[in-house]
mmCIF file of C-alpha atoms in Angstrom:
data_model
loop_
_atom_site.group_PDB
_atom_site.id
_atom_site.type_symbol
_atom_site.label_atom_id
_atom_site.label_comp_id
_atom_site.label_asym_id
_atom_site.label_seq_id
_atom_site.Cartn_x
_atom_site.Cartn_y
_atom_site.Cartn_z
ATOM 1 C CA UNK A 1310 -30.036 -31.030 6.028
ATOM 2 C CA UNK A 1311 -33.101 -28.942 5.375
ATOM 3 C CA UNK A 1312 -32.787 -25.331 4.380
ATOM 4 C CA UNK A 1313 -31.041 -23.525 7.224
ATOM 5 C CA UNK A 1314 -32.708 -20.249 8.139
ATOM 6 C CA UNK A 1315 -30.904 -17.641 10.230
ATOM 7 C CA UNK A 1316 -33.197 -15.057 11.818
ATOM 8 C CA UNK A 1317 -32.417 -11.946 13.806
ATOM 9 C CA UNK A 1318 -34.547 -10.123 16.331
ATOM 10 C CA UNK A 1319 -37.644 -8.499 14.852
ATOM 11 C CA UNK A 1320 -37.002 -5.413 16.985
ATOM 12 C CA UNK A 1321 -33.763 -4.786 15.090
ATOM 13 C CA UNK A 1322 -35.595 -4.097 11.837
ATOM 14 C CA UNK A 1323 -35.885 -0.350 11.375
ATOM 15 C CA UNK A 1324 -34.728 0.415 14.905
ATOM 16 C CA UNK A 1325 -32.515 3.272 13.809
ATOM 17 C CA UNK A 1326 -29.564 1.900 15.782
ATOM 18 C CA UNK A 1327 -26.180 1.803 14.110
ATOM 19 C CA UNK A 1328 -24.374 -1.498 13.598
ATOM 20 C CA UNK A 1329 -20.611 -1.914 13.668
ATOM 21 C CA UNK A 1330 -18.835 -3.371 10.642
ATOM 22 C CA UNK A 1331 -15.158 -4.049 11.300
ATOM 23 C CA UNK A 1332 -13.780 -6.050 8.372
ATOM 24 C CA UNK A 1333 -10.169 -4.929 7.946
ATOM 25 C CA UNK A 1334 -8.732 -5.536 4.476
ATOM 26 C CA UNK A 1335 -5.149 -5.277 3.234
ATOM 27 C CA UNK A 1336 -5.148 -4.312 -0.478
ATOM 28 C CA UNK A 1337 -1.516 -5.427 -0.813
ATOM 29 C CA UNK A 1338 -2.644 -9.038 -0.403
ATOM 30 C CA UNK A 1339 -5.229 -9.019 -3.194
ATOM 31 C CA UNK A 1340 -2.836 -9.775 -6.060
ATOM 32 C CA UNK A 1341 -3.525 -13.506 -5.659
ATOM 33 C CA UNK A 1342 -7.264 -12.953 -5.334
ATOM 34 C CA UNK A 1343 -8.263 -13.330 -8.999
ATOM 35 C CA UNK A 1344 -11.920 -12.542 -9.559
ATOM 36 C CA UNK A 1345 -11.783 -11.691 -13.242
ATOM 37 C CA UNK A 1346 -12.874 -8.450 -14.812
ATOM 38 C CA UNK A 1347 -15.044 -7.244 -11.977
ATOM 39 C CA UNK A 1348 -14.979 -3.691 -13.337
ATOM 40 C CA UNK A 1349 -17.386 -4.751 -16.117
ATOM 41 C CA UNK A 1350 -20.138 -4.786 -13.510
ATOM 42 C CA UNK A 1351 -19.275 -1.303 -12.352
ATOM 43 C CA UNK A 1352 -17.658 -2.671 -9.208
ATOM 44 C CA UNK A 1353 -14.338 -0.907 -8.665
ATOM 45 C CA UNK A 1354 -13.172 -2.985 -5.719
ATOM 46 C CA UNK A 1355 -11.567 -6.414 -5.962
ATOM 47 C CA UNK A 1356 -13.749 -8.037 -3.279
ATOM 48 C CA UNK A 1357 -17.017 -6.262 -4.049
ATOM 49 C CA UNK A 1358 -18.574 -9.450 -5.464
ATOM 50 C CA UNK A 1359 -17.366 -11.636 -2.611
ATOM 51 C CA UNK A 1360 -19.023 -12.561 0.696
ATOM 52 C CA UNK A 1361 -16.827 -12.694 3.786
ATOM 53 C CA UNK A 1362 -17.413 -14.035 7.284
ATOM 54 C CA UNK A 1363 -16.757 -11.279 9.828
ATOM 55 C CA UNK A 1364 -16.562 -12.056 13.533
ATOM 56 C CA UNK A 1365 -16.768 -8.347 14.379
ATOM 57 C CA UNK A 1366 -19.827 -7.524 12.274
ATOM 58 C CA UNK A 1367 -23.041 -6.781 14.135
ATOM 59 C CA UNK A 1368 -25.229 -7.259 11.063
ATOM 60 C CA UNK A 1369 -25.329 -9.113 7.749
ATOM 61 C CA UNK A 1370 -24.688 -6.775 4.828
ATOM 62 C CA UNK A 1371 -24.896 -6.706 1.029
ATOM 63 C CA UNK A 1372 -23.703 -3.987 -1.315
ATOM 64 C CA UNK A 1373 -26.351 -4.290 -4.029
ATOM 65 C CA UNK A 1374 -30.061 -5.024 -4.107
ATOM 66 C CA UNK A 1375 -29.712 -7.912 -6.581
ATOM 67 C CA UNK A 1376 -28.359 -10.113 -3.781
ATOM 68 C CA UNK A 1377 -31.642 -9.885 -1.870
ATOM 69 C CA UNK A 1378 -34.761 -11.950 -2.513
ATOM 70 C CA UNK A 1379 -36.988 -9.930 -4.876
ATOM 71 C CA UNK A 1380 -39.709 -8.108 -2.969
ATOM 72 C CA UNK A 1381 -38.100 -8.637 0.433
ATOM 73 C CA UNK A 1382 -36.447 -5.221 0.729
ATOM 74 C CA UNK A 1383 -38.007 -2.945 3.335
ATOM 75 C CA UNK A 1384 -36.955 0.682 3.533
ATOM 76 C CA UNK A 1385 -34.842 1.291 6.618
ATOM 77 C CA UNK A 1386 -35.305 3.855 9.368
ATOM 78 C CA UNK A 1387 -33.758 7.201 8.281
ATOM 79 C CA UNK A 1388 -31.161 6.914 11.043
ATOM 80 C CA UNK A 1389 -30.301 3.253 10.398
ATOM 81 C CA UNK A 1390 -26.618 3.048 9.492
ATOM 82 C CA UNK A 1391 -23.433 1.021 9.842
ATOM 83 C CA UNK A 1392 -20.234 2.279 11.411
ATOM 84 C CA UNK A 1393 -17.080 1.333 9.492
ATOM 85 C CA UNK A 1394 -13.924 2.918 10.840
ATOM 86 C CA UNK A 1395 -14.594 6.627 11.161
ATOM 87 C CA UNK A 1396 -17.429 6.537 8.614
ATOM 88 C CA UNK A 1397 -21.160 6.237 9.183
ATOM 89 C CA UNK A 1398 -22.844 4.708 6.129
ATOM 90 C CA UNK A 1399 -26.611 4.849 5.581
ATOM 91 C CA UNK A 1400 -28.590 1.627 5.240
ATOM 92 C CA UNK A 1401 -31.064 1.917 2.362
ATOM 93 C CA UNK A 1402 -33.136 -1.000 3.515
ATOM 94 C CA UNK A 1403 -33.184 -4.525 4.894
ATOM 95 C CA UNK A 1404 -34.266 -7.766 3.321
ATOM 96 C CA UNK A 1405 -33.699 -11.501 2.919
ATOM 97 C CA UNK A 1406 -30.688 -13.054 1.267
ATOM 98 C CA UNK A 1407 -31.002 -16.624 -0.005
ATOM 99 C CA UNK A 1408 -27.703 -18.291 -0.861
ATOM 100 C CA UNK A 1409 -28.692 -21.403 -2.789
ATOM 101 C CA UNK A 1410 -26.681 -24.586 -2.509
ATOM 102 C CA UNK A 1411 -23.830 -23.139 -0.448
ATOM 103 C CA UNK A 1412 -24.017 -25.568 2.476
ATOM 104 C CA UNK A 1413 -21.980 -28.752 2.692
ATOM 105 C CA UNK A 1414 -24.952 -30.965 1.820
ATOM 106 C CA UNK A 1415 -26.147 -28.698 -0.995
ATOM 107 C CA UNK A 1416 -28.704 -26.942 1.179
ATOM 108 C CA UNK A 1417 -29.540 -23.242 1.149
ATOM 109 C CA UNK A 1418 -28.470 -20.554 3.593
ATOM 110 C CA UNK A 1419 -31.151 -17.969 4.285
ATOM 111 C CA UNK A 1420 -30.207 -14.740 6.038
ATOM 112 C CA UNK A 1421 -32.843 -12.346 7.336
ATOM 113 C CA UNK A 1422 -32.724 -8.663 8.234
ATOM 114 C CA UNK A 1423 -29.757 -8.152 5.892
ATOM 115 C CA UNK A 1424 -28.646 -4.528 5.587
ATOM 116 C CA UNK A 1425 -28.323 -3.038 2.102
ATOM 117 C CA UNK A 1426 -25.502 -0.492 1.924
ATOM 118 C CA UNK A 1427 -25.095 0.462 -1.719
ATOM 119 C CA UNK A 1428 -21.505 0.360 -2.942
ATOM 120 C CA UNK A 1429 -19.977 -1.121 0.211
ATOM 121 C CA UNK A 1430 -16.595 -2.706 -0.528
ATOM 122 C CA UNK A 1431 -17.600 -6.283 0.418
ATOM 123 C CA UNK A 1432 -20.615 -8.397 1.329
ATOM 124 C CA UNK A 1433 -20.600 -9.636 4.910
ATOM 125 C CA UNK A 1434 -22.103 -12.429 6.972
ATOM 126 C CA UNK A 1435 -22.047 -11.744 10.694
ATOM 127 C CA UNK A 1436 -20.413 -14.576 12.643
ATOM 128 C CA UNK A 1437 -22.055 -13.492 15.947
ATOM 129 C CA UNK A 1438 -25.518 -13.677 14.347
ATOM 130 C CA UNK A 1439 -24.805 -17.145 12.969
ATOM 131 C CA UNK A 1440 -23.742 -18.213 16.447
ATOM 132 C CA UNK A 1441 -27.050 -16.985 17.861
ATOM 133 C CA UNK A 1442 -28.778 -19.280 15.376
ATOM 134 C CA UNK A 1443 -26.707 -22.273 16.469
ATOM 135 C CA UNK A 1444 -24.008 -22.215 13.796
ATOM 136 C CA UNK A 1445 -20.500 -21.473 15.001
ATOM 137 C CA UNK A 1446 -17.121 -20.910 13.411
ATOM 138 C CA UNK A 1447 -14.153 -23.236 13.959
ATOM 139 C CA UNK A 1448 -11.051 -21.181 13.235
ATOM 140 C CA UNK A 1449 -8.689 -24.156 13.306
ATOM 141 C CA UNK A 1450 -9.972 -25.528 9.996
ATOM 142 C CA UNK A 1451 -12.127 -22.592 8.785
ATOM 143 C CA UNK A 1452 -15.494 -24.372 9.008
ATOM 144 C CA UNK A 1453 -19.012 -23.495 10.072
ATOM 145 C CA UNK A 1454 -20.496 -26.144 12.361
ATOM 146 C CA UNK A 1455 -23.674 -27.055 14.222
ATOM 147 C CA UNK A 1456 -23.858 -28.901 17.517
ATOM 148 C CA UNK A 1457 -21.576 -29.018 20.530
ATOM 149 C CA UNK A 1458 -17.793 -28.942 20.697
ATOM 150 C CA UNK A 1459 -17.752 -32.734 21.111
ATOM 151 C CA UNK A 1460 -20.607 -33.651 18.784
ATOM 152 C CA UNK A 1461 -21.066 -31.491 15.695
ATOM 153 C CA UNK A 1462 -21.412 -31.538 11.932
ATOM 154 C CA UNK A 1463 -19.754 -29.324 9.334
ATOM 155 C CA UNK A 1464 -22.268 -26.963 7.761
ATOM 156 C CA UNK A 1465 -19.871 -25.208 5.405
ATOM 157 C CA UNK A 1466 -16.180 -25.409 4.558
ATOM 158 C CA UNK A 1467 -14.828 -21.881 4.177
ATOM 159 C CA UNK A 1468 -11.709 -20.642 2.426
ATOM 160 C CA UNK A 1469 -8.977 -18.335 3.670
ATOM 161 C CA UNK A 1470 -7.579 -16.011 1.035
ATOM 162 C CA UNK A 1471 -5.577 -12.817 1.512
ATOM 163 C CA UNK A 1472 -6.058 -13.025 5.291
ATOM 164 C CA UNK A 1473 -9.855 -12.995 5.052
ATOM 165 C CA UNK A 1474 -12.377 -15.826 5.423
ATOM 166 C CA UNK A 1475 -14.450 -16.307 2.280
ATOM 167 C CA UNK A 1476 -17.926 -17.869 2.261
ATOM 168 C CA UNK A 1477 -18.968 -17.156 -1.321
ATOM 169 C CA UNK A 1478 -17.254 -15.865 -4.455
ATOM 170 C CA UNK A 1479 -18.250 -15.473 -8.086
ATOM 171 C CA UNK A 1480 -17.138 -17.923 -10.736
ATOM 172 C CA UNK A 1481 -16.396 -16.834 -14.280
ATOM 173 C CA UNK A 1482 -17.778 -18.023 -17.574
ATOM 174 C CA UNK A 1483 -16.003 -17.360 -20.856
ATOM 175 C CA UNK A 1484 -18.173 -16.583 -23.850
ATOM 176 C CA UNK A 1485 -16.648 -16.575 -27.322
ATOM 177 C CA UNK A 1486 -18.453 -14.468 -29.914
ATOM 178 C CA UNK A 1487 -17.458 -14.657 -33.594
ATOM 179 C CA UNK A 1488 -18.653 -12.422 -36.399
ATOM 180 C CA UNK A 1489 -17.705 -11.762 -40.012
ATOM 181 C CA UNK A 1490 -16.408 -8.295 -40.785
ATOM 182 C CA UNK A 1491 -16.308 -7.372 -44.485
ATOM 183 C CA UNK A 1492 -13.718 -4.891 -45.683
ATOM 184 C CA UNK A 1493 -13.299 -2.963 -48.914
ATOM 185 C CA UNK A 1494 -10.730 -5.307 -50.458
ATOM 186 C CA UNK A 1495 -9.581 -2.684 -52.947
ATOM 187 C CA UNK A 1496 -7.816 -0.985 -50.053
ATOM 188 C CA UNK A 1497 -5.693 -4.075 -49.461
ATOM 189 C CA UNK A 1498 -4.747 -5.282 -52.948
ATOM 190 C CA UNK A 1499 -4.907 -4.311 -56.591
ATOM 191 C CA UNK A 1500 -5.937 -6.163 -59.719
ATOM 192 C CA UNK A 1501 -2.255 -6.656 -60.416
ATOM 193 C CA UNK A 1502 -1.978 -8.497 -57.088
ATOM 194 C CA UNK A 1503 -4.828 -10.809 -58.092
ATOM 195 C CA UNK A 1504 -3.157 -11.595 -61.385
ATOM 196 C CA UNK A 1505 0.069 -12.536 -59.625
ATOM 197 C CA UNK A 1506 -1.403 -14.331 -56.615
ATOM 198 C CA UNK A 1507 -4.267 -15.921 -58.517
ATOM 199 C CA UNK A 1508 -6.840 -15.074 -55.864
ATOM 200 C CA UNK A 1509 -8.159 -12.080 -53.952
ATOM 201 C CA UNK A 1510 -7.491 -11.595 -50.283
ATOM 202 C CA UNK A 1511 -9.834 -13.730 -48.195
ATOM 203 C CA UNK A 1512 -12.620 -12.225 -46.192
ATOM 204 C CA UNK A 1513 -11.079 -11.241 -42.889
ATOM 205 C CA UNK A 1514 -12.684 -12.736 -39.803
ATOM 206 C CA UNK A 1515 -12.467 -10.872 -36.553
ATOM 207 C CA UNK A 1516 -12.662 -12.965 -33.403
ATOM 208 C CA UNK A 1517 -13.876 -10.961 -30.468
ATOM 209 C CA UNK A 1518 -13.435 -12.519 -27.073
ATOM 210 C CA UNK A 1519 -15.619 -11.229 -24.320
ATOM 211 C CA UNK A 1520 -15.647 -12.328 -20.732
ATOM 212 C CA UNK A 1521 -18.919 -12.197 -18.866
ATOM 213 C CA UNK A 1522 -19.284 -12.546 -15.114
ATOM 214 C CA UNK A 1523 -22.011 -14.863 -13.940
ATOM 215 C CA UNK A 1524 -23.067 -15.135 -10.251
ATOM 216 C CA UNK A 1525 -22.696 -18.702 -9.341
ATOM 217 C CA UNK A 1526 -22.485 -19.811 -5.796
ATOM 218 C CA UNK A 1527 -19.300 -21.547 -4.821
#
């Protein structure tokens, strides 16, 4: 399958009309949703680096500019915002999101007119907008499909976790860093110790384990 491109109406860009975002999340269910040390990226919320499918979202949304194609961000209308619960959150701009290799055949998913709301708790793909582009959600097996009910192909297998439908989530990479740390050995033993033991204390090696988060598409 060639690169699938999902486009929204050009009139929606900078229209100043609010869009409804209705993803309801239950924090009590997130204990099994292990994403690693997400706080190292300054993201205080467990799903902030995850992309969910939302059948009540009127727009695609990302919570940081790095998820958009460089140079694609256009500053939004001053009144452009999303409504989430009782809150009205400003949209900084809109751009293109390219999710490489996420489709079933290894193809890319391109989303246009994606709202940037800095610090939003999750990233969202609008199921209604996908449907407009000919891709629909099958809730029975959590798949995105193209075609008719009787004749269709699976575009993407999704995953249900913590009562939400996940399209994309970060993977983790462990990086081990070793370095030698020299100490003043006189603080740890005396000459008398060396005479008895026959050798000084060895140079102490400190192993520092650091975990870095790398954005890899599932």
